[in-house]
PDB file of C-alpha atoms in Angstrom:
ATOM      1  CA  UNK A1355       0.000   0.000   0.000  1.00 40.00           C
ATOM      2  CA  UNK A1356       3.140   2.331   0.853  1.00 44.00           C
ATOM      3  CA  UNK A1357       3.679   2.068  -3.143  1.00 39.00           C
ATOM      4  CA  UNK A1358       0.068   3.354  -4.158  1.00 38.00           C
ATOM      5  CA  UNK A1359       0.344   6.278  -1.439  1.00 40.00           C
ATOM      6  CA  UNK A1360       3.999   7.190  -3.276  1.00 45.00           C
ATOM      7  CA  UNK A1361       2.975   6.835  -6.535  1.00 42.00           C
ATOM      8  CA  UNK A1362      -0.021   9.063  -6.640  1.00 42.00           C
ATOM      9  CA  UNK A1363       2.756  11.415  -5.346  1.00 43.00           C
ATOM     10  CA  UNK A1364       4.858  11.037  -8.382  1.00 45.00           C
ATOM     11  CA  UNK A1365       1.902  11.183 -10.931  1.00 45.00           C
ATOM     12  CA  UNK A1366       0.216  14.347  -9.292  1.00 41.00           C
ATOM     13  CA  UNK A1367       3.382  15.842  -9.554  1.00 42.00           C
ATOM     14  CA  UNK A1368       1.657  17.811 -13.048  1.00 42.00           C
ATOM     15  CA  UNK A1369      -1.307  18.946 -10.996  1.00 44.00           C
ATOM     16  CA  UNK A1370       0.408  22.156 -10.010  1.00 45.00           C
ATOM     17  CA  UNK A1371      -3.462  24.070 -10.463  1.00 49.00           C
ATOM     18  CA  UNK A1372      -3.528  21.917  -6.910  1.00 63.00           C
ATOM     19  CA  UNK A1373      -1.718  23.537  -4.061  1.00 75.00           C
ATOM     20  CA  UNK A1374       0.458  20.581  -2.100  1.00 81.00           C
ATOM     21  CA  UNK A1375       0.636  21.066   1.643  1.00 87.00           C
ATOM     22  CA  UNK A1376       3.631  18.838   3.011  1.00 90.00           C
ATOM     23  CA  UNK A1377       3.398  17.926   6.746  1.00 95.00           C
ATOM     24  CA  UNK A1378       5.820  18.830   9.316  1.00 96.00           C
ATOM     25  CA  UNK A1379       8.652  17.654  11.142  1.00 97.00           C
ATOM     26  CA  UNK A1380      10.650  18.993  14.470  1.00 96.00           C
ATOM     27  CA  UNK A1381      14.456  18.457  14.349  1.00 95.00           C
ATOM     28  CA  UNK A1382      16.562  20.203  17.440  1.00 92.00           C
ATOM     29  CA  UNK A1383      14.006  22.727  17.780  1.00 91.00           C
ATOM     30  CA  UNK A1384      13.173  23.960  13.676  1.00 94.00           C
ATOM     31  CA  UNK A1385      10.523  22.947  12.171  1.00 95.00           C
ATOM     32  CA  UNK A1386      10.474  22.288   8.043  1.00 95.00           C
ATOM     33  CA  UNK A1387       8.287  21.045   4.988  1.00 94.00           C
ATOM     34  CA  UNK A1388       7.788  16.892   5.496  1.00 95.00           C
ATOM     35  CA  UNK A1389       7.099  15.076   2.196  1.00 91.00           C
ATOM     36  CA  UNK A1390       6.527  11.187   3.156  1.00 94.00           C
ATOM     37  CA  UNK A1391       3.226  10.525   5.037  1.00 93.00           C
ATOM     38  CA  UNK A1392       3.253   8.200   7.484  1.00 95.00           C
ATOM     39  CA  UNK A1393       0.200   8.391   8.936  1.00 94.00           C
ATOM     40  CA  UNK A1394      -1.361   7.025   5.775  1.00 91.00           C
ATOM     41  CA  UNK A1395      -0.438   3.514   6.769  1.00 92.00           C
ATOM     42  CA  UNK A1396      -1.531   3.903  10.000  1.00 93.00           C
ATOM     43  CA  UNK A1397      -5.026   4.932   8.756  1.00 90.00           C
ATOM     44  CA  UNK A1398      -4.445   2.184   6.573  1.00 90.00           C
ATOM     45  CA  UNK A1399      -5.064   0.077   9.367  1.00 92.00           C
ATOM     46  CA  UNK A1400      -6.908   1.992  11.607  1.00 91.00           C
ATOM     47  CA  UNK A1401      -9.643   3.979   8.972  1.00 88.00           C
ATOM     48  CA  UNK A1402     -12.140   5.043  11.713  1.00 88.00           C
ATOM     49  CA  UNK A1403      -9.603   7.079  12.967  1.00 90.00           C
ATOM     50  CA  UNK A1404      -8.703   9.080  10.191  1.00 87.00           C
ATOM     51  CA  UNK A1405      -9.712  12.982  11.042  1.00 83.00           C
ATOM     52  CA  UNK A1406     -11.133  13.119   7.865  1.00 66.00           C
ATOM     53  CA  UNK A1407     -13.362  11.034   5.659  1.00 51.00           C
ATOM     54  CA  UNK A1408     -12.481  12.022   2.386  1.00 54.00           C
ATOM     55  CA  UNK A1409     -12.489   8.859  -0.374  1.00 51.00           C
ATOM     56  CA  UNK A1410     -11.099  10.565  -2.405  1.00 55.00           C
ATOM     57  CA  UNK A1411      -8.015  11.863  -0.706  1.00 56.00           C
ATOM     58  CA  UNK A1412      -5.010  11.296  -1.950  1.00 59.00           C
ATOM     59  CA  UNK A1413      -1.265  12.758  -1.085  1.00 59.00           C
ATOM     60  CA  UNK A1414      -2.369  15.866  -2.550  1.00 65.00           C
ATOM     61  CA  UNK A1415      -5.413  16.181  -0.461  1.00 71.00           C
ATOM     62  CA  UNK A1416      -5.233  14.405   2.735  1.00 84.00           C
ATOM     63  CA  UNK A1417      -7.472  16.530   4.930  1.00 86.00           C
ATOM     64  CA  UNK A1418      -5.177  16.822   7.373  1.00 92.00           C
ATOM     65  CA  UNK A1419      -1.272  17.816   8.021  1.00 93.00           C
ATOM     66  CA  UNK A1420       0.853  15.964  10.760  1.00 95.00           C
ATOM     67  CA  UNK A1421       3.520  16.978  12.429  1.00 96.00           C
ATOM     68  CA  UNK A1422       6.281  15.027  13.543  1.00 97.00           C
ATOM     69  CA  UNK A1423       9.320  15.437  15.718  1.00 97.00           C
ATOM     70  CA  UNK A1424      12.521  13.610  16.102  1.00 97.00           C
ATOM     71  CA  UNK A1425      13.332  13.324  20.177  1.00 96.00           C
ATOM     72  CA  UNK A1426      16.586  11.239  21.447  1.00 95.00           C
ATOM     73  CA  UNK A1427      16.254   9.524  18.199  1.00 96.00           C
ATOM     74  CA  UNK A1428      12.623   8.469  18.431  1.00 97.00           C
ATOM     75  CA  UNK A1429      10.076   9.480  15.914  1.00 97.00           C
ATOM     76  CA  UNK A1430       6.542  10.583  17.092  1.00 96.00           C
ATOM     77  CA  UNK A1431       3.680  12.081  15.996  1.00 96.00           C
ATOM     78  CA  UNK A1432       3.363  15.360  18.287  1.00 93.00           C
ATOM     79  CA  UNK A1433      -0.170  16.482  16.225  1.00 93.00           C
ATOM     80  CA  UNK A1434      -2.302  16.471  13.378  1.00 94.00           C
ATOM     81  CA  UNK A1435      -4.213  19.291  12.046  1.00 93.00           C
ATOM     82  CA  UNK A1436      -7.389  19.801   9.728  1.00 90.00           C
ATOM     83  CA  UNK A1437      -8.259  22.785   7.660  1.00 88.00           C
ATOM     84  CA  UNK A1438     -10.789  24.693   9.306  1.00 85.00           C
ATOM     85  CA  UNK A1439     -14.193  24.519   6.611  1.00 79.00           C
ATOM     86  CA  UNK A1440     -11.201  23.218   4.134  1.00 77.00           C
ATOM     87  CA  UNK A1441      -9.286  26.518   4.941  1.00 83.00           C
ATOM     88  CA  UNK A1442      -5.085  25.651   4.986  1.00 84.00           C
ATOM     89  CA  UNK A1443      -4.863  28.900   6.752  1.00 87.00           C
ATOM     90  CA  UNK A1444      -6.918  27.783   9.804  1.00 89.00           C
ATOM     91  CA  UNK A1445      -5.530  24.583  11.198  1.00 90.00           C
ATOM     92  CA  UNK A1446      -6.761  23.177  14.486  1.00 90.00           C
ATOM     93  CA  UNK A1447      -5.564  20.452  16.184  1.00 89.00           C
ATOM     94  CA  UNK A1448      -7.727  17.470  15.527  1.00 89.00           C
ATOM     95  CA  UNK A1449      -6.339  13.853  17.190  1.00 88.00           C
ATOM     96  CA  UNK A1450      -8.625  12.963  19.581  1.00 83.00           C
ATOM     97  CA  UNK A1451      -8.961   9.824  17.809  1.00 82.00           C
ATOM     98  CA  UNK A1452      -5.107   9.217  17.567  1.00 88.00           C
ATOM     99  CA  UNK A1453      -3.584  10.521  21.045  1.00 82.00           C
ATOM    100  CA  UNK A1454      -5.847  10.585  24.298  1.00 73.00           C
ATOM    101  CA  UNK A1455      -5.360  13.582  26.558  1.00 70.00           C
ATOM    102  CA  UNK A1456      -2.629  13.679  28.464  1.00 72.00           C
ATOM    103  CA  UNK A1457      -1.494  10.738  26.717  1.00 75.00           C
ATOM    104  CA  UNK A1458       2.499  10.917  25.454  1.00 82.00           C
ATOM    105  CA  UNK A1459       2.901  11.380  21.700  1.00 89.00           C
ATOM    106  CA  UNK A1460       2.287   8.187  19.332  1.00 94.00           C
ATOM    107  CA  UNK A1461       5.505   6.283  18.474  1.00 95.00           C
ATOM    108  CA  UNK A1462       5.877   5.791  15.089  1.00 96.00           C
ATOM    109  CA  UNK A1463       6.871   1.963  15.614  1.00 95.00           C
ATOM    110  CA  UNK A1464       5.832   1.020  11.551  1.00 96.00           C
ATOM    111  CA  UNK A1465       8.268   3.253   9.709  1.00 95.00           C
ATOM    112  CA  UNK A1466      11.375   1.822   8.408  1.00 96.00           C
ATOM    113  CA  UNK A1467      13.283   3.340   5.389  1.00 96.00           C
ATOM    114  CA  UNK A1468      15.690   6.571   4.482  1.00 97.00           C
ATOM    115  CA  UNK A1469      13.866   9.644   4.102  1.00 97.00           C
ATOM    116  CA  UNK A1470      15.410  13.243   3.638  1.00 96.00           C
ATOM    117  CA  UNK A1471      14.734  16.858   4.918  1.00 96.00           C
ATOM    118  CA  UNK A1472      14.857  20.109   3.227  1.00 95.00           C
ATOM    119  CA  UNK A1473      16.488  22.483   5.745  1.00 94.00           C
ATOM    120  CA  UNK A1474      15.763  26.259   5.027  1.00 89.00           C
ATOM    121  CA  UNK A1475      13.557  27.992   2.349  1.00 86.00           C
ATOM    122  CA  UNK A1476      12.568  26.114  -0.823  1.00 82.00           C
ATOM    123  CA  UNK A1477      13.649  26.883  -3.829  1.00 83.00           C
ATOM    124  CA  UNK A1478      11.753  26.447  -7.159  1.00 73.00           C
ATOM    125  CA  UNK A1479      14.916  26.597 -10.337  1.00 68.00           C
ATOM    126  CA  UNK A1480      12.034  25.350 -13.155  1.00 63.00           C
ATOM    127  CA  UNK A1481       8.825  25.743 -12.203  1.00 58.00           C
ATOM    128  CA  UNK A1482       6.484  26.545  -8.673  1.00 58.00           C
ATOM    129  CA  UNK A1483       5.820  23.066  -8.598  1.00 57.00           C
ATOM    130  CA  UNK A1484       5.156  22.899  -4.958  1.00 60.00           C
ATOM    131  CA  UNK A1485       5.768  18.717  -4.997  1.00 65.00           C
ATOM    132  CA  UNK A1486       9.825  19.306  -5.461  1.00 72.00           C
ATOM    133  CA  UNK A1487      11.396  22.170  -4.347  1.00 84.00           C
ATOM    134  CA  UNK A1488      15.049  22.329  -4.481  1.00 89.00           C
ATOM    135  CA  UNK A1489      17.069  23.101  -0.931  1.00 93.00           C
ATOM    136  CA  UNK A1490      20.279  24.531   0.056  1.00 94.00           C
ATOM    137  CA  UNK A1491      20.664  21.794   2.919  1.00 96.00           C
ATOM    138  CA  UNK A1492      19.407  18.456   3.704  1.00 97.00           C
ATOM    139  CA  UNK A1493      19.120  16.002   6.370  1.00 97.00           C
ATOM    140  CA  UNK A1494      19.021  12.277   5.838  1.00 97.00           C
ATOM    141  CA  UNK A1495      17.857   9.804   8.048  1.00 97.00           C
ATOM    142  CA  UNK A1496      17.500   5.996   8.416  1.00 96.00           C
ATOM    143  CA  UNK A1497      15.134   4.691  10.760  1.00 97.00           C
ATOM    144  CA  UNK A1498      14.381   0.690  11.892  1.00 96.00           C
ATOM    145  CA  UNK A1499      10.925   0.834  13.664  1.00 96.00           C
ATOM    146  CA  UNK A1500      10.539   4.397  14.128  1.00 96.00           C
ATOM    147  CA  UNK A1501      14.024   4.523  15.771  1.00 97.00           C
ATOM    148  CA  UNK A1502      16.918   6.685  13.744  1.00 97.00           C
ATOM    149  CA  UNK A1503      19.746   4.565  13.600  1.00 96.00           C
ATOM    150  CA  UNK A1504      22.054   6.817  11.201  1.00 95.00           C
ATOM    151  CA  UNK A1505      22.117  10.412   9.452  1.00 96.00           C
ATOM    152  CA  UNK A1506      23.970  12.581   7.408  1.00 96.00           C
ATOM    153  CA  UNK A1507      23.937  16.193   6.867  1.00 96.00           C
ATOM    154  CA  UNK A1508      24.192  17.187   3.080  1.00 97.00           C
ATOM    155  CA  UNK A1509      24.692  20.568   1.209  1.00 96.00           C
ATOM    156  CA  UNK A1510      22.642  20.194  -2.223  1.00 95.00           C
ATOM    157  CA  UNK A1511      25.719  19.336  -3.824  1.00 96.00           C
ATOM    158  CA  UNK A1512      26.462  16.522  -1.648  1.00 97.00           C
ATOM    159  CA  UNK A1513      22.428  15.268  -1.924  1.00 97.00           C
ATOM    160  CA  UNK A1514      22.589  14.841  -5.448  1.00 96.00           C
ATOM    161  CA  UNK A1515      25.940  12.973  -5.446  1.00 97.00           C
ATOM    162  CA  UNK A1516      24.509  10.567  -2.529  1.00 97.00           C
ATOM    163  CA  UNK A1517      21.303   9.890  -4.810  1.00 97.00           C
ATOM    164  CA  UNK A1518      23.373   9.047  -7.908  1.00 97.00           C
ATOM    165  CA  UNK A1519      25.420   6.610  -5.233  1.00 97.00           C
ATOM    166  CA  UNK A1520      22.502   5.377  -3.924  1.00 97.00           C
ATOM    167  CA  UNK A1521      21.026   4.645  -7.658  1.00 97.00           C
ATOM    168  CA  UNK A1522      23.661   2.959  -8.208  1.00 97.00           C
ATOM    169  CA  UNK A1523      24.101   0.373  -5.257  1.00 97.00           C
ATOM    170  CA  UNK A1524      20.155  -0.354  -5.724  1.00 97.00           C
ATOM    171  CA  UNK A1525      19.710  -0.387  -9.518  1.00 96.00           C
ATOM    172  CA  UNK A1526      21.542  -3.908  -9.587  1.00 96.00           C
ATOM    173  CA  UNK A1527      19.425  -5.449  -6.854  1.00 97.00           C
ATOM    174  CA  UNK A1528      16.029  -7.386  -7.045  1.00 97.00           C
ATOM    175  CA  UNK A1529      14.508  -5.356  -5.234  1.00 96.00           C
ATOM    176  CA  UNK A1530      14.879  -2.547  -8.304  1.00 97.00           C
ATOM    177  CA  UNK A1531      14.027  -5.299 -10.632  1.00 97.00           C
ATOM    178  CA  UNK A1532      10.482  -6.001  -8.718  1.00 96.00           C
ATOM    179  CA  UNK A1533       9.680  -2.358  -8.220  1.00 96.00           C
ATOM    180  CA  UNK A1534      10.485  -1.958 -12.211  1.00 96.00           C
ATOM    181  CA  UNK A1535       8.233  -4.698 -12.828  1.00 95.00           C
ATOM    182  CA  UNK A1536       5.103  -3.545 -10.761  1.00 94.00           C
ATOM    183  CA  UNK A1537       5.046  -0.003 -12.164  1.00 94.00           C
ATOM    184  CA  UNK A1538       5.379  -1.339 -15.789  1.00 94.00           C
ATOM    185  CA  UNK A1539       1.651  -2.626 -14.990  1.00 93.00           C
ATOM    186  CA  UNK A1540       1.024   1.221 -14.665  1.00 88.00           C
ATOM    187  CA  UNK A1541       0.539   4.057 -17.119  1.00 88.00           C
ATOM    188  CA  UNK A1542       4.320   4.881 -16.949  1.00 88.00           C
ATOM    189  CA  UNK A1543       6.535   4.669 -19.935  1.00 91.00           C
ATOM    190  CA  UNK A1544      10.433   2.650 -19.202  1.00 92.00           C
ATOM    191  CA  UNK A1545      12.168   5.952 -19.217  1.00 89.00           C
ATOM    192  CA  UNK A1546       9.229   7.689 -17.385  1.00 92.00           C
ATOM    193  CA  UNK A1547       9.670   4.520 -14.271  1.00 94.00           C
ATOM    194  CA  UNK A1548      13.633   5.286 -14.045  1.00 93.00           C
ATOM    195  CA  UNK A1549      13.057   9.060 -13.540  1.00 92.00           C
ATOM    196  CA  UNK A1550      10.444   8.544 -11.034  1.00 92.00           C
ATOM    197  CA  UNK A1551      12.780   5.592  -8.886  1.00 95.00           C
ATOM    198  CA  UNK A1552      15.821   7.518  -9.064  1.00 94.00           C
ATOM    199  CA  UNK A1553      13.653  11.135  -8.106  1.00 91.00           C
ATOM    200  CA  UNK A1554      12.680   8.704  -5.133  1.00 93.00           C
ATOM    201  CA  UNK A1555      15.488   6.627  -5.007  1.00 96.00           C
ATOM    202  CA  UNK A1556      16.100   7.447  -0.921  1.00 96.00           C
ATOM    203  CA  UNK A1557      12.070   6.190  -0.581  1.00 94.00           C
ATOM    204  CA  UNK A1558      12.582   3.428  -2.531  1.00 96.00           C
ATOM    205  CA  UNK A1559      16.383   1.890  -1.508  1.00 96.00           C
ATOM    206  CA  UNK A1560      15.045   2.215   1.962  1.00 94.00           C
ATOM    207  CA  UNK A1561      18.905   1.773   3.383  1.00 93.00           C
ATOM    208  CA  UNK A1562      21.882   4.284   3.801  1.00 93.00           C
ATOM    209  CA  UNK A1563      24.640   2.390   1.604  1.00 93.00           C
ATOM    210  CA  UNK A1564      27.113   4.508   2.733  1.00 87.00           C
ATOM    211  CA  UNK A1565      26.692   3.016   6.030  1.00 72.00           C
ATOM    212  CA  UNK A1566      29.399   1.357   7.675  1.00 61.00           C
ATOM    213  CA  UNK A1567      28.017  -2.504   8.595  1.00 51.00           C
ATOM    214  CA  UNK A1568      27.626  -2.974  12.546  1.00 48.00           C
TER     215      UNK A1568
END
């Protein structure tokens, strides 16, 4: 299901008429953009508790943002937030369903994978396509079970140069080979699916390859 979620990403990446609000995430204290969306697994499994019954929602329109935060190395959910009568500008805190009162913050136990952070303002070099802004800085993470368990800090330079390494250490594997395979049964074109793996290449590789082996 992950996939589906991360492909409708890709694919609505055209819809730029559609204004794309990314959730949050706290890292020592600053807050920026978030671009992978955990919680819709965990609605996956849990629908009645989804803050908004939308069937229709996809990564573009989720009906809600989250916000995450990153505490001794532990990821959480710290809240979620709906538009106010669909208004972006008017969020109010809305997980009554999710975290009791007075309850501590929901570990995110099902996320494993590498997933990056833009640090700073976004930058837009070809169009205002809000899905991929470009960023001066960016922080990478691996996590097993919600736990981080490695990160690097990259200028943009140093991003793009870990991507390409990480295309390369996963293109080989067959776990490339059976991701290839399932989004040839989509709409997407052979050259189209290798632009859209390596764009998402950190989602997809799921492992920091320039990790040292414990």
């Amino acid at each position: 299901m992950k996939y589906f979620y991360f492909f409708i990403f890709c694919c609505t990446t055209s819809l730029v008429a559609q204004t794309y609000h990314p959730d949050k995430i706290r890292i020592d204290g600053m807050i920026s953009d978030y671009r992978y969306h955990h919680m819709e697994t965990y609605f996956n499994y849990y629908p009645q508790k989804r803050p908004v019954v939308n069937k229709d929602s996809t990564i573009i329109s989720r009906g809600y943002i989250a916000e995450y935060e990153i505490v001794n190395n532990q990821m959480y959910l710290r809240d979620l937030k709906t538009p106010l009568e669909g208004n972006y500008q008017h969020l109010i805190s809305n997980t009554k369903n999710i975290i009791t009162e007075n309850a501590a913050p929901l570990k995110l136990h099902w996320i494993d994978g590498l997933f990056d952070v833009g640090i700073g303002n976004p930058n837009y070099p070809d169009t205002k396509d809000t899905l991929n802004p470009v960023y001066n800085t960016y922080f990478v993470f691996e996590t097993k079970r919600g736990v981080v368990i490695n990160t690097n800090l990259f200028n943009y330079k140093q991003y793009k140069a870990f991507k390409d390494y990480q295309w390369e250490r996963f293109r080989p594997t067959a776990a490339y080979k059976k991701l290839y395979d399932k989004l040839l049964l989509t709409t997407l074109d052979p050259s189209a699916i290798q632009a859209h793996i390596y764009h998402n290449i950190l989602f997809y590789s799921k492992q920091n390859f320039l990790r040292k082996s414990s």
